[in-house]
Amino acid sequence: MVKRRVSDSIGVVQGRYRQELFICQFSDMVNSKGCLWSGGDPFAFSLPLVLAQLIFIFFVTRITFFLIRPLKQSMVSAQLIAGVFMGQSGLCRNRAFSALMFPPRGRMVLQTVADLAFMFHLFVLGIHVDPTMVKRAGRNAMLIGASSFALPFVLGGLATYTLPHLAVVDEATAHLLPYVAVLNSASFFPVITSLLGDLKILNSEIGRIATLASMVTDICIYVIFIIGTTVNSSASYSKWSGALCIAWIGIFLIVVVFAVRPFVRHIARTIPEKGSMKECQFLVVAMIVLICGFVAESLGQPAALGTFILGMVVPEGPPLGSSLVYKIDSLCAGLLLPAKFAISGLAMDIFAIGKGKSLLGVEAVIILGYFGKFAGTLVPAVHFGVPFRDALSLALIMCCKGIIEASMYIGLRDNGIITAEAYALLLITMLVITGALRPIIWYLYDPSRRYLGYRTNSIQHLDPTSELRIQVCIHNEDNVPSIVNLLKASNPSRRRPISVFVLNLMELKGSAAALLVPTHNRRGKAKLKSLPSRAEHISNAFNIFAHRNQGSVAVQHFTSIVPYATMHDDICTIAMEKGVNIVIVPFHKQWAIDGTVGANFPAIRMVNQQVLYKAPCSVGILVDRGQLADNQQILFGHSFFCVTMLYLGGPDDDEALAYCSRMLEHPHISITLVWLRHSSDNIENSVESDMIRWFKDNNMDAERVSYKEEVVKDAVGTTQVLRSLENNCDLCIVGRDHKQSELTLGINEWIECPELGFIGDMLATSDYSFSLLVVQQIPPGTEFMNSHSLKPVSSTYYSSSGKYSHRSGFGSFG
């Protein structure tokens, strides 16, 4: 093989918008063919060079993200900062490094790979967008979104018009100012939802308002884009060219909506609800993405815009949306997409910003746009009753920029619309302002703040004849039988009615918009047809339970589709809004038939821990080993279902005993109260025996109730008592928290699940076979406060739920 001394030739020619490099390269300089062994340079060939570039960009980006992540910065910011560091402002100032790693001949191949990745990434972002959300937006949310776009747009327009009259502005700057004004008016939906997800406030009250408001600003920016395209085409070519451009774009949209969308939906229907896409199905969708990108590029629009529109019509959520996101986004966003923003940084030289003319005016328009965005969001939000601190957080959220804005800056620079200096100003201002606002938002807004200081009536402090409000959380259909039977055991009657709030919890997949809505109307029919079939199965089970207990049970259904990290917010929100007395959540472990752990869900455990810490009411964790789910004939037949209440003292045990007392009138339940006390306790002077006295005075006449006092000296005696419960117990009820004493000394040293307490954790091991309900009255460190009086909802038996919204006028936030 002949070794070439020169692999390419570079010259300067006049391009379409500016002077550009003209590169001539040998056509066979693609694969290195082992040139390293003959003394050649692998970086002289296209394939090894682009592979080395991707590897280098990946590691620099990840290291940058690792360093700035504690400051609540996003991956996009890390990619842009890494690009600046690798570009003319950093490593590429060294000509040797620039010639080796980022030579001009290698940038075109890298740019092509990056644009292809960005095109697929925009398709994924389009999948996350639900256009129907606009229908559910309330008047206030729409007005906030419109004001958030209109005020910066008007201020930017005024600045664009007045600046040339106040200062000397060159022609290039005067040309780019309108584009700067329009871009600063936007708050794109994918950017806002990505920010909310990073800060774990996607399903918060402010998060839902910001989501809806960003949808409104998206519509506004698209309208301006269509008008601008029409005017620009008519001015550049002929008066009919603008109309033809819009017509072809309209035809493209019609084909995508009315031809491609039904076809993709047909593919989605062939995928099992809990299954995954076949390879042929994925390839068909990927080919449609490429075709949409090609058509959009041929019509004079960015290829990524065509794929983004396609993504919006693809059915969101499982199984199709989540499968596509999983298959595409990991490779594109994780490995290839950083090259898109690294290239943008390579072309930016921070040290050359001061050489441009009229840059002070450009920066003034940029800052004025951010100010207009802030004021345009804050003022209407406060006017519509949002607390000032929350409105301030909302305004700061709407000011943040991200991947869409950065890509638009790159496109405007590549098309010669904005200068390199203006591009640098836009990008640096975005990085500085967004980077500063993210930690401020994280500090200012805590969605749990509004219910942490709120306390509903506990069961212990509730009038025994008043309505008991129970919220049950369902993660999968296996949770339903045990929870329904627990509700039956709670003995609802017309004299002591029960209101049940069923919260169907699902992980957010394949969508960016969190959902919290009532899913059934007064006749029990589903409101949202797009929900998985499991929601209908779950609601039917609870509706049958309510129907069989007419006049004593009311059921309301809610569906929450959110990330596991913030799922507890929706649980606590429903508990606060509905004045719930106790929340029942399933344990994160499920047992197999042989008594071993059959399934373990760490994410559910994390949710339970957050609920225990932040819930505004009592919490019960149900550990079901099959007695509740499988022994329906024992529970409601001729035999007794044996419930054991283990009492050591404290507010949690008092709450557990109060709930246990609700089961006393059930004809097929026997209750055994076991008071475990130390041998040195003085019963007469014990404050913790108040609930015991009340229980004995009011319930000892029943034939199905027994009472035991177990006197022990140490933890060994406590363990022996716990072992004895195995003989005749189907369900054990115990409080979560107990004070340290000689009765428990040593038991808490080997605790596996702190959320159950050390007694509950011991009873949840494989040494015991009965089911367990662990009750917590109030979160540790809080004080009990009676809630306001609530109107009973048990006036009818059917599933009845009104429209849920945090504040009137903002819509369903879903």
Short mmCIF file of N, CA and C in Angstrom, two decimals, residues 71-73 77 430-440:
data_model
loop_
_atom_site.label_atom_id
_atom_site.label_comp_id
_atom_site.label_asym_id
_atom_site.label_seq_id
_atom_site.Cartn_x
_atom_site.Cartn_y
_atom_site.Cartn_z
N LEU A 71 -25.22 21.28 40.68
CA LEU A 71 -25.80 22.62 40.56
C LEU A 71 -27.15 22.58 39.85
N LYS A 72 -27.75 21.37 39.70
CA LYS A 72 -29.05 21.18 39.07
C LYS A 72 -29.05 21.56 37.59
N GLN A 73 -27.93 21.33 36.91
CA GLN A 73 -27.83 21.66 35.50
C GLN A 73 -28.24 20.45 34.66
N SER A 77 -27.08 21.58 28.86
CA SER A 77 -26.10 22.58 29.30
C SER A 77 -24.70 21.98 29.32
N MET A 430 -28.11 32.25 27.16
CA MET A 430 -28.97 31.13 27.51
C MET A 430 -28.33 30.26 28.58
N LEU A 431 -27.03 29.96 28.41
CA LEU A 431 -26.35 29.12 29.39
C LEU A 431 -26.28 29.79 30.75
N VAL A 432 -25.97 31.08 30.78
CA VAL A 432 -25.83 31.78 32.05
C VAL A 432 -27.17 31.90 32.76
N ILE A 433 -28.20 32.36 32.06
CA ILE A 433 -29.50 32.59 32.70
C ILE A 433 -30.15 31.27 33.09
N THR A 434 -30.21 30.32 32.18
CA THR A 434 -30.81 29.02 32.51
C THR A 434 -30.03 28.31 33.60
N GLY A 435 -28.69 28.39 33.53
CA GLY A 435 -27.87 27.76 34.57
C GLY A 435 -28.07 28.38 35.93
N ALA A 436 -28.31 29.69 35.98
CA ALA A 436 -28.54 30.35 37.27
C ALA A 436 -29.95 30.10 37.79
N LEU A 437 -30.93 29.99 36.88
CA LEU A 437 -32.33 29.86 37.31
C LEU A 437 -32.66 28.47 37.83
N ARG A 438 -32.04 27.43 37.30
CA ARG A 438 -32.39 26.07 37.70
C ARG A 438 -32.20 25.84 39.21
N PRO A 439 -31.05 26.15 39.81
CA PRO A 439 -30.94 25.96 41.27
C PRO A 439 -31.85 26.90 42.06
N ILE A 440 -32.14 28.08 41.52
CA ILE A 440 -33.04 28.99 42.22
C ILE A 440 -34.46 28.40 42.26
#
